[in-house]
C-alpha cells in the first residue's frame, strides 16, 4: 500500500529524516463508514537542495479512490479559476487540442474560448455528452499514450500531488507540440507555510513546491517560464514552453532558498500544540462548539489533541460533504447554516488564507457567535 521515497524528487539526492507522526490518517476525504487506514507521516529533508518532503507514499488508487475537489466552493476558488482561465485564454492558441490533467470536471473548460478538442484525464472524470470533451479515466503517467501532440496542456493544483514531478513534466513536454504551452496553477506554499501546519504538506502534498523548485524543475526538463501571474497569496500561474536553451539553476541556489523551511516546519508544529491547548481551555465548558473546514486542517487539529467531545459538527460549504464523516474521526459534517439560530456558539476557524472570508460568512449567518 505504501512505497518509500528514497531520494529527493527534485534533485535525486539523499533524504534525512526530520520528524515522524505515528498512525496519521492517510486521507482527508469524507466517508460514510469507519474504515480508516493510518500510516506514519514522516517528514524528510534533502541533504543538497533542502526541499522538505514526505517519506511514505500512499498507493494512488487508495489515496484517490473517491472523487474530490469536483466543485468550485467559495469566492476565493471561483475567482481562482476565473483568473487562471483568463490567463489561458490570453496566451493559448486558437482552435487548439487541449489536455487537462487531474481535474474530473469542467471547472476550467467552462471558461475557455475557441478550442477544437478537450480531453479530461483523471480517474474520476465526469461525462459531458453535450460538450466536445473526451474522458480518459486514468492517472497521467510516463506510460500514458495519446494519438496526437497537444497544443495546450493544463493542470491546476496537480503538480504538488505528483510523486515524481520531474518525470511527469518530462512526459508533458514529450506530448506537447513544439510551439505549444503548458499552463500550470500551483498553491503558493511559501505563503501558506506561515499560516498552516506542515507547510501545507500531507499524504497528498508530498513535497514542498515553491518558486525556486519550479525554476529548477523547468530547467532540467527544458521548459521555460514565459508568463507568470500571482493570484492573491493563494496561487501562482505559469505558462511554460519548450526551449533548447534552458536557464541553468544550481543546487546551491535551491539550498539557499529552501534552507529555512525545516525550522519553520518544527516551529509551526509547536505553535499548533500550544494553540490546541488554548482552544481546549476555551471550549472546555461549551457544548455548542463547531469547527469549520472538513479538510486537512481540522484533521491535524484533531490528531494533535483537540477535544472533540464538545464539538457538535464540522461546518463546510461543500454540500457533497454534508452528513458524512471526516476520514479518521467520527465527527459529521454539516452546513454552516446549522448555527443560524443557535446561542452561545463557538466556531473554531483555522483555515489559513481562507480565515477572513469564512469568518465574514459565519458572522453573517449568526452575528452572536464567537470565532476562535
mmCIF file of C-alpha atoms in Angstrom:
data_model
loop_
_atom_site.group_PDB
_atom_site.id
_atom_site.type_symbol
_atom_site.label_atom_id
_atom_site.label_comp_id
_atom_site.label_asym_id
_atom_site.label_seq_id
_atom_site.Cartn_x
_atom_site.Cartn_y
_atom_site.Cartn_z
ATOM 1 C CA UNK A 1 0.000 0.000 0.000
ATOM 2 C CA UNK A 2 2.962 2.322 0.556
ATOM 3 C CA UNK A 3 6.291 2.916 -1.104
ATOM 4 C CA UNK A 4 9.289 4.656 0.391
ATOM 5 C CA UNK A 5 10.739 7.777 -1.189
ATOM 6 C CA UNK A 6 14.455 7.042 -1.064
ATOM 7 C CA UNK A 7 15.742 10.083 -2.925
ATOM 8 C CA UNK A 8 14.790 13.706 -3.426
ATOM 9 C CA UNK A 9 12.022 14.153 -6.001
ATOM 10 C CA UNK A 10 13.615 17.452 -7.082
ATOM 11 C CA UNK A 11 17.370 16.770 -7.373
ATOM 12 C CA UNK A 12 17.702 12.981 -6.738
ATOM 13 C CA UNK A 13 19.950 13.342 -3.685
ATOM 14 C CA UNK A 14 19.744 11.656 -0.292
ATOM 15 C CA UNK A 15 16.999 12.408 2.251
ATOM 16 C CA UNK A 16 17.409 12.797 6.017
ATOM 17 C CA UNK A 17 14.515 12.222 8.408
ATOM 18 C CA UNK A 18 13.257 15.252 10.373
ATOM 19 C CA UNK A 19 10.216 14.181 12.392
ATOM 20 C CA UNK A 20 7.525 11.477 12.282
ATOM 21 C CA UNK A 21 3.911 11.212 13.434
ATOM 22 C CA UNK A 22 2.662 7.689 14.030
ATOM 23 C CA UNK A 23 -0.685 6.419 12.754
ATOM 24 C CA UNK A 24 -1.772 9.516 10.868
ATOM 25 C CA UNK A 25 -4.934 9.254 8.705
ATOM 26 C CA UNK A 26 -3.888 8.687 5.104
ATOM 27 C CA UNK A 27 -6.750 10.702 3.633
ATOM 28 C CA UNK A 28 -8.749 13.820 4.458
ATOM 29 C CA UNK A 29 -11.723 12.782 2.350
ATOM 30 C CA UNK A 30 -15.238 12.288 3.659
ATOM 31 C CA UNK A 31 -16.768 8.877 4.273
ATOM 32 C CA UNK A 32 -19.929 7.071 5.368
ATOM 33 C CA UNK A 33 -18.132 4.393 7.369
ATOM 34 C CA UNK A 34 -15.442 3.946 9.998
ATOM 35 C CA UNK A 35 -12.999 2.006 7.826
ATOM 36 C CA UNK A 36 -9.878 4.109 8.174
ATOM 37 C CA UNK A 37 -6.249 3.443 7.316
ATOM 38 C CA UNK A 38 -3.364 5.062 9.168
ATOM 39 C CA UNK A 39 0.325 5.342 8.286
ATOM 40 C CA UNK A 40 3.340 7.080 9.780
ATOM 41 C CA UNK A 41 3.632 10.614 8.402
ATOM 42 C CA UNK A 42 7.406 11.056 8.090
ATOM 43 C CA UNK A 43 8.984 14.367 7.083
ATOM 44 C CA UNK A 44 12.404 14.382 5.444
ATOM 45 C CA UNK A 45 14.811 16.975 4.060
ATOM 46 C CA UNK A 46 17.067 16.672 1.021
ATOM 47 C CA UNK A 47 20.704 16.957 2.078
ATOM 48 C CA UNK A 48 21.527 19.063 -1.003
ATOM 49 C CA UNK A 49 18.578 21.215 -2.111
ATOM 50 C CA UNK A 50 16.898 21.227 1.351
ATOM 51 C CA UNK A 51 13.426 20.532 -0.066
ATOM 52 C CA UNK A 52 11.080 19.143 2.596
ATOM 53 C CA UNK A 53 9.154 16.044 1.523
ATOM 54 C CA UNK A 54 7.111 13.105 2.785
ATOM 55 C CA UNK A 55 8.869 9.733 3.015
ATOM 56 C CA UNK A 56 5.951 7.276 2.839
ATOM 57 C CA UNK A 57 3.888 7.463 -0.341
ATOM 58 C CA UNK A 58 0.378 6.004 -0.400
ATOM 59 C CA UNK A 59 -0.813 3.931 -3.354
ATOM 60 C CA UNK A 60 -2.596 6.408 -5.644
ATOM 61 C CA UNK A 61 -5.551 4.093 -6.211
ATOM 62 C CA UNK A 62 -6.176 4.076 -2.463
ATOM 63 C CA UNK A 63 -5.427 7.750 -1.875
ATOM 64 C CA UNK A 64 -7.735 8.948 -4.652
ATOM 65 C CA UNK A 65 -10.339 6.193 -4.557
ATOM 66 C CA UNK A 66 -13.118 8.783 -4.307
ATOM 67 C CA UNK A 67 -13.713 11.944 -6.348
ATOM 68 C CA UNK A 68 -12.826 15.115 -4.502
ATOM 69 C CA UNK A 69 -12.498 18.789 -5.350
ATOM 70 C CA UNK A 70 -15.134 18.311 -8.049
ATOM 71 C CA UNK A 71 -16.908 21.547 -7.218
ATOM 72 C CA UNK A 72 -15.776 25.159 -7.017
ATOM 73 C CA UNK A 73 -16.545 26.196 -3.445
ATOM 74 C CA UNK A 74 -16.187 29.749 -2.128
ATOM 75 C CA UNK A 75 -15.323 33.137 -3.591
ATOM 76 C CA UNK A 76 -11.557 32.541 -3.459
ATOM 77 C CA UNK A 77 -11.730 29.396 -5.594
ATOM 78 C CA UNK A 78 -14.306 30.810 -8.009
ATOM 79 C CA UNK A 79 -12.047 33.780 -8.713
ATOM 80 C CA UNK A 80 -9.004 31.492 -8.907
ATOM 81 C CA UNK A 81 -10.467 29.514 -11.793
ATOM 82 C CA UNK A 82 -11.760 32.643 -13.493
ATOM 83 C CA UNK A 83 -8.358 34.354 -13.314
ATOM 84 C CA UNK A 84 -6.429 31.236 -14.339
ATOM 85 C CA UNK A 85 -8.770 30.708 -17.291
ATOM 86 C CA UNK A 86 -8.386 34.353 -18.269
ATOM 87 C CA UNK A 87 -4.625 33.888 -18.460
ATOM 88 C CA UNK A 88 -5.058 30.735 -20.556
ATOM 89 C CA UNK A 89 -7.439 32.479 -22.965
ATOM 90 C CA UNK A 90 -4.971 35.339 -23.346
ATOM 91 C CA UNK A 91 -1.978 33.208 -24.349
ATOM 92 C CA UNK A 92 -3.226 29.906 -25.776
ATOM 93 C CA UNK A 93 -3.505 29.092 -29.482
ATOM 94 C CA UNK A 94 -6.809 29.408 -31.361
ATOM 95 C CA UNK A 95 -8.651 26.124 -32.099
ATOM 96 C CA UNK A 96 -6.199 24.091 -30.055
ATOM 97 C CA UNK A 97 -6.161 20.496 -28.874
ATOM 98 C CA UNK A 98 -6.254 20.600 -25.081
ATOM 99 C CA UNK A 99 -5.257 18.032 -22.468
ATOM 100 C CA UNK A 100 -6.316 18.855 -18.917
ATOM 101 C CA UNK A 101 -4.739 16.619 -16.285
ATOM 102 C CA UNK A 102 -6.001 15.954 -12.778
ATOM 103 C CA UNK A 103 -9.451 17.524 -12.918
ATOM 104 C CA UNK A 104 -12.573 15.345 -13.027
ATOM 105 C CA UNK A 105 -14.886 18.206 -14.036
ATOM 106 C CA UNK A 106 -15.217 21.182 -16.390
ATOM 107 C CA UNK A 107 -14.130 23.750 -13.781
ATOM 108 C CA UNK A 108 -11.701 25.321 -16.263
ATOM 109 C CA UNK A 109 -13.184 24.303 -19.612
ATOM 110 C CA UNK A 110 -16.386 26.266 -18.960
ATOM 111 C CA UNK A 111 -14.360 29.494 -19.071
ATOM 112 C CA UNK A 112 -12.177 28.701 -22.107
ATOM 113 C CA UNK A 113 -12.858 30.067 -25.594
ATOM 114 C CA UNK A 114 -12.148 28.692 -29.069
ATOM 115 C CA UNK A 115 -10.720 25.231 -28.550
ATOM 116 C CA UNK A 116 -11.004 22.375 -31.037
ATOM 117 C CA UNK A 117 -10.953 19.359 -28.731
ATOM 118 C CA UNK A 118 -10.654 18.878 -24.965
ATOM 119 C CA UNK A 119 -9.515 15.803 -23.044
ATOM 120 C CA UNK A 120 -10.080 15.463 -19.296
ATOM 121 C CA UNK A 121 -7.671 12.965 -17.757
ATOM 122 C CA UNK A 122 -8.462 11.846 -14.219
ATOM 123 C CA UNK A 123 -9.575 8.520 -12.667
ATOM 124 C CA UNK A 124 -12.858 10.094 -11.558
ATOM 125 C CA UNK A 125 -13.831 12.087 -14.664
ATOM 126 C CA UNK A 126 -17.436 13.125 -15.082
ATOM 127 C CA UNK A 127 -19.068 12.839 -18.503
ATOM 128 C CA UNK A 128 -20.196 15.810 -20.595
ATOM 129 C CA UNK A 129 -22.173 14.389 -23.547
ATOM 130 C CA UNK A 130 -23.284 17.839 -24.720
ATOM 131 C CA UNK A 131 -19.734 19.194 -24.876
ATOM 132 C CA UNK A 132 -16.750 18.359 -27.047
ATOM 133 C CA UNK A 133 -14.970 16.756 -24.097
ATOM 134 C CA UNK A 134 -13.352 13.327 -24.122
ATOM 135 C CA UNK A 135 -12.731 11.477 -20.856
ATOM 136 C CA UNK A 136 -9.708 9.361 -20.022
ATOM 137 C CA UNK A 137 -10.439 7.796 -16.639
ATOM 138 C CA UNK A 138 -6.833 7.094 -15.689
ATOM 139 C CA UNK A 139 -3.942 8.633 -13.815
ATOM 140 C CA UNK A 140 -1.499 10.532 -16.001
ATOM 141 C CA UNK A 141 1.852 8.728 -16.015
ATOM 142 C CA UNK A 142 5.043 8.338 -18.019
ATOM 143 C CA UNK A 143 3.342 5.328 -19.675
ATOM 144 C CA UNK A 144 0.309 7.304 -20.875
ATOM 145 C CA UNK A 145 -0.160 7.200 -24.646
ATOM 146 C CA UNK A 146 -2.006 9.602 -26.944
ATOM 147 C CA UNK A 147 -2.649 9.679 -30.677
ATOM 148 C CA UNK A 148 -1.658 13.314 -31.105
ATOM 149 C CA UNK A 149 0.506 16.109 -29.755
ATOM 150 C CA UNK A 150 -1.264 18.754 -27.693
ATOM 151 C CA UNK A 151 -1.220 22.482 -28.332
ATOM 152 C CA UNK A 152 -2.232 23.157 -24.746
ATOM 153 C CA UNK A 153 -1.735 21.164 -21.541
ATOM 154 C CA UNK A 154 -3.453 22.432 -18.395
ATOM 155 C CA UNK A 155 -3.354 21.422 -14.768
ATOM 156 C CA UNK A 156 -4.403 23.256 -11.630
ATOM 157 C CA UNK A 157 -3.129 22.305 -8.174
ATOM 158 C CA UNK A 158 -1.862 18.999 -9.526
ATOM 159 C CA UNK A 159 1.928 19.335 -9.563
ATOM 160 C CA UNK A 160 2.225 19.247 -5.762
ATOM 161 C CA UNK A 161 0.315 15.924 -5.784
ATOM 162 C CA UNK A 162 2.719 14.183 -8.163
ATOM 163 C CA UNK A 163 5.192 11.763 -6.601
ATOM 164 C CA UNK A 164 7.700 12.275 -9.418
ATOM 165 C CA UNK A 165 7.230 15.844 -10.694
ATOM 166 C CA UNK A 166 10.349 15.781 -12.877
ATOM 167 C CA UNK A 167 9.272 12.608 -14.695
ATOM 168 C CA UNK A 168 5.766 13.954 -15.208
ATOM 169 C CA UNK A 169 6.953 17.313 -16.573
ATOM 170 C CA UNK A 170 9.256 15.498 -18.989
ATOM 171 C CA UNK A 171 6.285 13.427 -20.168
ATOM 172 C CA UNK A 172 4.197 16.571 -20.628
ATOM 173 C CA UNK A 173 6.975 18.120 -22.677
ATOM 174 C CA UNK A 174 7.154 14.962 -24.798
ATOM 175 C CA UNK A 175 3.452 15.125 -25.765
ATOM 176 C CA UNK A 176 3.427 18.915 -26.212
ATOM 177 C CA UNK A 177 3.504 20.389 -29.721
ATOM 178 C CA UNK A 178 6.720 22.289 -30.468
ATOM 179 C CA UNK A 179 5.009 25.676 -30.206
ATOM 180 C CA UNK A 180 2.521 24.552 -27.552
ATOM 181 C CA UNK A 181 2.060 25.767 -23.978
ATOM 182 C CA UNK A 182 1.695 24.167 -20.567
ATOM 183 C CA UNK A 183 -0.458 26.209 -18.194
ATOM 184 C CA UNK A 184 0.016 25.436 -14.502
ATOM 185 C CA UNK A 185 -1.523 26.705 -11.296
ATOM 186 C CA UNK A 186 0.235 25.746 -8.070
ATOM 187 C CA UNK A 187 -0.549 26.672 -4.465
ATOM 188 C CA UNK A 188 1.649 29.428 -3.103
ATOM 189 C CA UNK A 189 3.040 27.139 -0.412
ATOM 190 C CA UNK A 190 5.619 29.697 0.661
ATOM 191 C CA UNK A 191 2.754 31.989 1.643
ATOM 192 C CA UNK A 192 0.768 29.105 3.161
ATOM 193 C CA UNK A 193 3.754 27.927 5.187
ATOM 194 C CA UNK A 194 3.469 30.831 7.627
ATOM 195 C CA UNK A 195 -0.226 30.202 8.276
ATOM 196 C CA UNK A 196 -0.856 26.456 8.401
ATOM 197 C CA UNK A 197 0.661 23.281 9.796
ATOM 198 C CA UNK A 198 3.213 21.103 7.984
ATOM 199 C CA UNK A 199 3.983 23.841 5.404
ATOM 200 C CA UNK A 200 0.777 22.785 3.624
ATOM 201 C CA UNK A 201 2.048 19.216 3.220
ATOM 202 C CA UNK A 202 0.392 15.862 3.974
ATOM 203 C CA UNK A 203 -0.074 12.483 2.261
ATOM 204 C CA UNK A 204 -1.398 14.246 -0.865
ATOM 205 C CA UNK A 205 1.071 17.160 -0.993
ATOM 206 C CA UNK A 206 4.232 15.133 -0.584
ATOM 207 C CA UNK A 207 6.919 17.732 -1.288
ATOM 208 C CA UNK A 208 7.308 21.454 -0.735
ATOM 209 C CA UNK A 209 6.815 23.150 -4.057
ATOM 210 C CA UNK A 210 7.862 26.792 -4.315
ATOM 211 C CA UNK A 211 9.099 29.176 -6.977
ATOM 212 C CA UNK A 212 12.754 28.154 -6.859
ATOM 213 C CA UNK A 213 11.869 24.465 -7.135
ATOM 214 C CA UNK A 214 9.626 25.231 -10.127
ATOM 215 C CA UNK A 215 12.503 27.102 -11.778
ATOM 216 C CA UNK A 216 14.821 24.146 -11.223
ATOM 217 C CA UNK A 217 12.310 21.577 -12.487
ATOM 218 C CA UNK A 218 11.699 23.648 -15.612
ATOM 219 C CA UNK A 219 15.424 23.989 -16.272
ATOM 220 C CA UNK A 220 16.123 20.249 -16.141
ATOM 221 C CA UNK A 221 13.007 19.490 -18.229
ATOM 222 C CA UNK A 222 13.990 22.031 -20.919
ATOM 223 C CA UNK A 223 10.986 24.226 -20.264
ATOM 224 C CA UNK A 224 10.983 27.983 -19.902
ATOM 225 C CA UNK A 225 8.589 30.198 -17.982
ATOM 226 C CA UNK A 226 7.228 32.709 -20.493
ATOM 227 C CA UNK A 227 4.496 34.144 -18.268
ATOM 228 C CA UNK A 228 3.845 34.125 -14.533
ATOM 229 C CA UNK A 229 0.964 35.605 -12.576
ATOM 230 C CA UNK A 230 0.198 35.706 -8.851
ATOM 231 C CA UNK A 231 -3.337 35.118 -7.659
ATOM 232 C CA UNK A 232 -3.542 36.860 -4.280
ATOM 233 C CA UNK A 233 -1.337 34.908 -1.836
ATOM 234 C CA UNK A 234 -3.188 31.774 -2.845
ATOM 235 C CA UNK A 235 -1.719 30.513 -6.120
ATOM 236 C CA UNK A 236 0.852 31.122 -8.831
ATOM 237 C CA UNK A 237 0.006 30.700 -12.518
ATOM 238 C CA UNK A 238 2.654 29.737 -15.087
ATOM 239 C CA UNK A 239 2.806 29.437 -18.849
ATOM 240 C CA UNK A 240 5.625 27.114 -19.936
ATOM 241 C CA UNK A 241 7.081 26.444 -23.371
ATOM 242 C CA UNK A 242 9.765 24.131 -24.710
ATOM 243 C CA UNK A 243 13.277 25.519 -25.020
ATOM 244 C CA UNK A 244 16.661 24.258 -26.203
ATOM 245 C CA UNK A 245 18.456 26.791 -24.010
ATOM 246 C CA UNK A 246 17.029 26.385 -20.508
ATOM 247 C CA UNK A 247 18.132 28.663 -17.705
ATOM 248 C CA UNK A 248 20.693 26.919 -15.501
ATOM 249 C CA UNK A 249 19.668 26.774 -11.840
ATOM 250 C CA UNK A 250 22.271 25.449 -9.404
ATOM 251 C CA UNK A 251 21.558 23.124 -6.476
ATOM 252 C CA UNK A 252 23.315 25.637 -4.218
ATOM 253 C CA UNK A 253 20.697 28.238 -5.153
ATOM 254 C CA UNK A 254 17.922 25.828 -4.151
ATOM 255 C CA UNK A 255 19.766 25.181 -0.904
ATOM 256 C CA UNK A 256 19.906 28.899 -0.172
ATOM 257 C CA UNK A 257 16.195 29.434 -0.798
ATOM 258 C CA UNK A 258 14.975 26.259 0.954
ATOM 259 C CA UNK A 259 17.251 26.328 3.993
ATOM 260 C CA UNK A 260 14.779 27.837 6.485
ATOM 261 C CA UNK A 261 11.760 25.604 5.912
ATOM 262 C CA UNK A 262 12.856 22.813 8.251
ATOM 263 C CA UNK A 263 12.919 25.193 11.223
ATOM 264 C CA UNK A 264 9.599 26.713 10.139
ATOM 265 C CA UNK A 265 8.048 23.239 9.952
ATOM 266 C CA UNK A 266 9.107 22.459 13.521
ATOM 267 C CA UNK A 267 8.049 25.888 14.806
ATOM 268 C CA UNK A 268 4.552 25.512 13.315
ATOM 269 C CA UNK A 269 4.171 22.101 14.959
ATOM 270 C CA UNK A 270 4.951 23.616 18.361
ATOM 271 C CA UNK A 271 2.585 26.519 17.652
ATOM 272 C CA UNK A 272 -0.165 24.036 16.814
ATOM 273 C CA UNK A 273 0.308 22.182 20.097
ATOM 274 C CA UNK A 274 0.109 25.452 22.057
ATOM 275 C CA UNK A 275 -2.955 26.576 20.101
ATOM 276 C CA UNK A 276 -4.755 23.283 20.755
ATOM 277 C CA UNK A 277 -4.125 23.620 24.496
ATOM 278 C CA UNK A 278 -5.587 27.142 24.487
ATOM 279 C CA UNK A 279 -8.614 26.132 22.409
ATOM 280 C CA UNK A 280 -9.334 23.173 24.683
ATOM 281 C CA UNK A 281 -9.386 25.530 27.674
ATOM 282 C CA UNK A 282 -11.768 27.886 25.842
ATOM 283 C CA UNK A 283 -14.251 25.190 24.762
ATOM 284 C CA UNK A 284 -13.995 23.104 27.936
ATOM 285 C CA UNK A 285 -17.423 24.107 29.282
ATOM 286 C CA UNK A 286 -19.121 24.886 25.974
ATOM 287 C CA UNK A 287 -21.298 22.168 24.492
ATOM 288 C CA UNK A 288 -22.168 24.286 21.459
ATOM 289 C CA UNK A 289 -18.821 24.230 19.670
ATOM 290 C CA UNK A 290 -18.254 23.726 15.951
ATOM 291 C CA UNK A 291 -15.176 23.659 13.746
ATOM 292 C CA UNK A 292 -15.044 24.945 10.179
ATOM 293 C CA UNK A 293 -13.462 23.008 7.337
ATOM 294 C CA UNK A 294 -13.948 19.312 6.620
ATOM 295 C CA UNK A 295 -10.379 19.091 5.417
ATOM 296 C CA UNK A 296 -6.757 18.512 6.401
ATOM 297 C CA UNK A 297 -6.505 21.447 8.845
ATOM 298 C CA UNK A 298 -9.302 20.075 11.018
ATOM 299 C CA UNK A 299 -7.829 16.603 10.785
ATOM 300 C CA UNK A 300 -4.436 17.814 12.022
ATOM 301 C CA UNK A 301 -6.025 19.669 14.946
ATOM 302 C CA UNK A 302 -7.880 16.522 15.963
ATOM 303 C CA UNK A 303 -4.684 14.497 15.642
ATOM 304 C CA UNK A 304 -2.859 16.888 17.974
ATOM 305 C CA UNK A 305 -5.489 16.541 20.672
ATOM 306 C CA UNK A 306 -8.355 18.942 20.008
ATOM 307 C CA UNK A 307 -11.127 17.930 22.418
ATOM 308 C CA UNK A 308 -13.773 16.640 20.027
ATOM 309 C CA UNK A 309 -16.218 15.650 22.769
ATOM 310 C CA UNK A 310 -17.537 19.210 22.849
ATOM 311 C CA UNK A 311 -17.616 19.643 19.061
ATOM 312 C CA UNK A 312 -21.064 19.078 17.589
ATOM 313 C CA UNK A 313 -20.305 19.277 13.868
ATOM 314 C CA UNK A 314 -17.693 20.172 11.306
ATOM 315 C CA UNK A 315 -19.016 23.016 9.148
ATOM 316 C CA UNK A 316 -18.243 23.182 5.436
ATOM 317 C CA UNK A 317 -19.647 24.956 2.390
ATOM 318 C CA UNK A 318 -19.347 21.890 0.163
ATOM 319 C CA UNK A 319 -22.776 20.232 0.196
ATOM 320 C CA UNK A 320 -21.315 16.920 -1.026
ATOM 321 C CA UNK A 321 -19.609 16.575 2.375
ATOM 322 C CA UNK A 322 -22.717 17.110 4.493
ATOM 323 C CA UNK A 323 -23.941 14.217 6.663
ATOM 324 C CA UNK A 324 -20.659 12.379 6.166
ATOM 325 C CA UNK A 325 -17.641 11.926 8.455
ATOM 326 C CA UNK A 326 -14.157 13.346 8.130
ATOM 327 C CA UNK A 327 -11.780 10.470 7.411
ATOM 328 C CA UNK A 328 -10.152 9.131 10.563
ATOM 329 C CA UNK A 329 -12.626 10.648 13.011
ATOM 330 C CA UNK A 330 -16.269 10.299 13.999
ATOM 331 C CA UNK A 331 -17.228 13.945 13.504
ATOM 332 C CA UNK A 332 -20.003 14.607 10.992
ATOM 333 C CA UNK A 333 -20.005 17.486 8.506
ATOM 334 C CA UNK A 334 -22.924 19.893 8.176
ATOM 335 C CA UNK A 335 -23.948 23.139 6.501
ATOM 336 C CA UNK A 336 -22.821 26.361 8.232
ATOM 337 C CA UNK A 337 -26.498 27.361 8.268
ATOM 338 C CA UNK A 338 -26.981 24.976 11.189
ATOM 339 C CA UNK A 339 -25.661 27.671 13.563
ATOM 340 C CA UNK A 340 -28.168 30.312 12.412
ATOM 341 C CA UNK A 341 -30.441 30.333 15.469
ATOM 342 C CA UNK A 342 -28.040 28.826 17.987
ATOM 343 C CA UNK A 343 -26.929 30.613 21.163
ATOM 344 C CA UNK A 344 -23.529 30.600 22.870
ATOM 345 C CA UNK A 345 -21.869 29.252 19.747
ATOM 346 C CA UNK A 346 -18.097 28.917 19.393
ATOM 347 C CA UNK A 347 -16.696 28.171 15.940
ATOM 348 C CA UNK A 348 -13.063 27.110 15.613
ATOM 349 C CA UNK A 349 -11.721 28.525 12.367
ATOM 350 C CA UNK A 350 -8.127 27.642 11.493
ATOM 351 C CA UNK A 351 -8.014 27.536 7.698
ATOM 352 C CA UNK A 352 -5.111 29.814 6.816
ATOM 353 C CA UNK A 353 -5.731 32.224 3.952
ATOM 354 C CA UNK A 354 -9.471 31.475 3.954
ATOM 355 C CA UNK A 355 -9.998 32.661 7.546
ATOM 356 C CA UNK A 356 -11.217 36.176 6.730
ATOM 357 C CA UNK A 357 -13.637 35.043 4.020
ATOM 358 C CA UNK A 358 -15.154 32.304 6.179
ATOM 359 C CA UNK A 359 -15.307 34.353 9.386
ATOM 360 C CA UNK A 360 -17.248 37.031 7.488
ATOM 361 C CA UNK A 361 -19.658 34.387 6.197
ATOM 362 C CA UNK A 362 -20.211 32.855 9.641
ATOM 363 C CA UNK A 363 -20.928 36.226 11.268
ATOM 364 C CA UNK A 364 -23.455 36.986 8.532
ATOM 365 C CA UNK A 365 -25.249 33.755 9.416
ATOM 366 C CA UNK A 366 -25.176 34.470 13.155
ATOM 367 C CA UNK A 367 -23.565 37.657 14.462
ATOM 368 C CA UNK A 368 -23.701 36.417 18.055
ATOM 369 C CA UNK A 369 -21.169 33.636 17.599
ATOM 370 C CA UNK A 370 -17.575 33.640 18.809
ATOM 371 C CA UNK A 371 -14.970 32.682 16.206
ATOM 372 C CA UNK A 372 -11.613 31.451 17.511
#
